[in-house]
Amino acid sequence: MKRTYGLSEVVGTSTESIEDAIRLAVSRGAKERRHIDWFEMTQVRGYVRDGEVDHFQVTLKLGYRLEDA
């Protein structure tokens, strides 16, 4: 089987957890791209407010299958 993939980069955020931010980013990305098969987390950041973690930010690469012409 031969396949070709494209990549999209998205950033998800969550006040709850890194995992929640990942799920949000993948879910939102799936609304824009069909055939998403995998993701790669490339960055993890957080926003600090008043000395406390306010929210998490994750940057993901989403791999999606390109359709045959």
PDB file of C-alpha atoms in Angstrom:
ATOM      1  CA  MET A   1       0.000   0.000   0.000  1.00  0.00           C
ATOM      2  CA  LYS A   2       1.334   3.426  -0.951  1.00  0.00           C
ATOM      3  CA  ARG A   3       0.101   6.630   0.641  1.00  0.00           C
ATOM      4  CA  THR A   4       1.012  10.273   0.607  1.00  0.00           C
ATOM      5  CA  TYR A   5       0.378  12.522   3.583  1.00  0.00           C
ATOM      6  CA  GLY A   6       0.013  16.237   4.120  1.00  0.00           C
ATOM      7  CA  LEU A   7       0.725  18.103   7.351  1.00  0.00           C
ATOM      8  CA  SER A   8      -1.194  20.800   9.160  1.00  0.00           C
ATOM      9  CA  GLU A   9      -0.015  22.560  12.292  1.00  0.00           C
ATOM     10  CA  VAL A  10      -2.481  23.516  15.010  1.00  0.00           C
ATOM     11  CA  VAL A  11      -2.269  24.824  18.579  1.00  0.00           C
ATOM     12  CA  GLY A  12      -4.722  23.681  21.229  1.00  0.00           C
ATOM     13  CA  THR A  13      -5.202  25.264  24.637  1.00  0.00           C
ATOM     14  CA  SER A  14      -6.865  24.115  27.841  1.00  0.00           C
ATOM     15  CA  THR A  15      -7.125  25.281  31.416  1.00  0.00           C
ATOM     16  CA  GLU A  16      -7.492  21.632  32.488  1.00  0.00           C
ATOM     17  CA  SER A  17      -4.578  19.606  31.074  1.00  0.00           C
ATOM     18  CA  ILE A  18      -2.147  18.974  28.238  1.00  0.00           C
ATOM     19  CA  GLU A  19      -4.217  15.942  27.204  1.00  0.00           C
ATOM     20  CA  ASP A  20      -7.340  18.091  26.982  1.00  0.00           C
ATOM     21  CA  ALA A  21      -5.482  20.612  24.806  1.00  0.00           C
ATOM     22  CA  ILE A  22      -4.357  17.770  22.500  1.00  0.00           C
ATOM     23  CA  ARG A  23      -7.881  16.409  22.176  1.00  0.00           C
ATOM     24  CA  LEU A  24      -9.233  19.867  21.400  1.00  0.00           C
ATOM     25  CA  ALA A  25      -6.602  20.486  18.716  1.00  0.00           C
ATOM     26  CA  VAL A  26      -7.185  17.108  17.039  1.00  0.00           C
ATOM     27  CA  SER A  27     -10.968  17.500  17.173  1.00  0.00           C
ATOM     28  CA  ARG A  28     -10.851  20.982  15.684  1.00  0.00           C
ATOM     29  CA  GLY A  29      -8.315  19.948  13.062  1.00  0.00           C
ATOM     30  CA  ALA A  30     -10.577  17.073  12.003  1.00  0.00           C
ATOM     31  CA  LYS A  31     -13.295  19.602  11.161  1.00  0.00           C
ATOM     32  CA  GLU A  32     -10.953  21.264   8.659  1.00  0.00           C
ATOM     33  CA  ARG A  33      -9.143  18.209   7.232  1.00  0.00           C
ATOM     34  CA  ARG A  34     -10.385  14.786   6.253  1.00  0.00           C
ATOM     35  CA  HIS A  35      -8.495  11.531   6.806  1.00  0.00           C
ATOM     36  CA  ILE A  36      -6.371  12.601   9.796  1.00  0.00           C
ATOM     37  CA  ASP A  37      -4.398   9.508  10.804  1.00  0.00           C
ATOM     38  CA  TRP A  38      -1.841  10.730  13.332  1.00  0.00           C
ATOM     39  CA  PHE A  39      -0.466  13.628  15.335  1.00  0.00           C
ATOM     40  CA  GLU A  40       2.925  14.659  16.642  1.00  0.00           C
ATOM     41  CA  MET A  41       3.227  17.047  19.588  1.00  0.00           C
ATOM     42  CA  THR A  42       6.064  19.443  18.779  1.00  0.00           C
ATOM     43  CA  GLN A  43       5.781  21.976  21.606  1.00  0.00           C
ATOM     44  CA  VAL A  44       4.283  22.310  25.059  1.00  0.00           C
ATOM     45  CA  ARG A  45       3.901  25.725  26.621  1.00  0.00           C
ATOM     46  CA  GLY A  46       1.912  27.222  29.412  1.00  0.00           C
ATOM     47  CA  TYR A  47       0.584  30.622  30.296  1.00  0.00           C
ATOM     48  CA  VAL A  48       1.231  31.890  33.819  1.00  0.00           C
ATOM     49  CA  ARG A  49      -1.027  34.450  35.497  1.00  0.00           C
ATOM     50  CA  ASP A  50      -0.368  35.791  38.985  1.00  0.00           C
ATOM     51  CA  GLY A  51       2.228  33.094  39.681  1.00  0.00           C
ATOM     52  CA  GLU A  52      -0.110  30.211  38.784  1.00  0.00           C
ATOM     53  CA  VAL A  53      -0.547  28.104  35.644  1.00  0.00           C
ATOM     54  CA  ASP A  54      -3.510  29.613  33.803  1.00  0.00           C
ATOM     55  CA  HIS A  55      -3.615  27.311  30.791  1.00  0.00           C
ATOM     56  CA  PHE A  56      -1.646  24.833  28.716  1.00  0.00           C
ATOM     57  CA  GLN A  57      -0.749  25.257  25.039  1.00  0.00           C
ATOM     58  CA  VAL A  58       0.298  22.396  22.746  1.00  0.00           C
ATOM     59  CA  THR A  59       1.471  22.631  19.155  1.00  0.00           C
ATOM     60  CA  LEU A  60       0.653  19.596  17.029  1.00  0.00           C
ATOM     61  CA  LYS A  61       1.421  18.445  13.531  1.00  0.00           C
ATOM     62  CA  LEU A  62      -1.579  16.587  12.128  1.00  0.00           C
ATOM     63  CA  GLY A  63      -0.889  14.013   9.416  1.00  0.00           C
ATOM     64  CA  TYR A  64      -3.693  13.477   6.919  1.00  0.00           C
ATOM     65  CA  ARG A  65      -3.931  11.171   3.920  1.00  0.00           C
ATOM     66  CA  LEU A  66      -4.095  12.883   0.558  1.00  0.00           C
ATOM     67  CA  GLU A  67      -6.887  11.555  -1.618  1.00  0.00           C
ATOM     68  CA  ASP A  68      -6.097   9.890  -4.902  1.00  0.00           C
ATOM     69  CA  ALA A  69      -6.752  12.106  -7.904  1.00  0.00           C
TER      70      ALA A  69
END
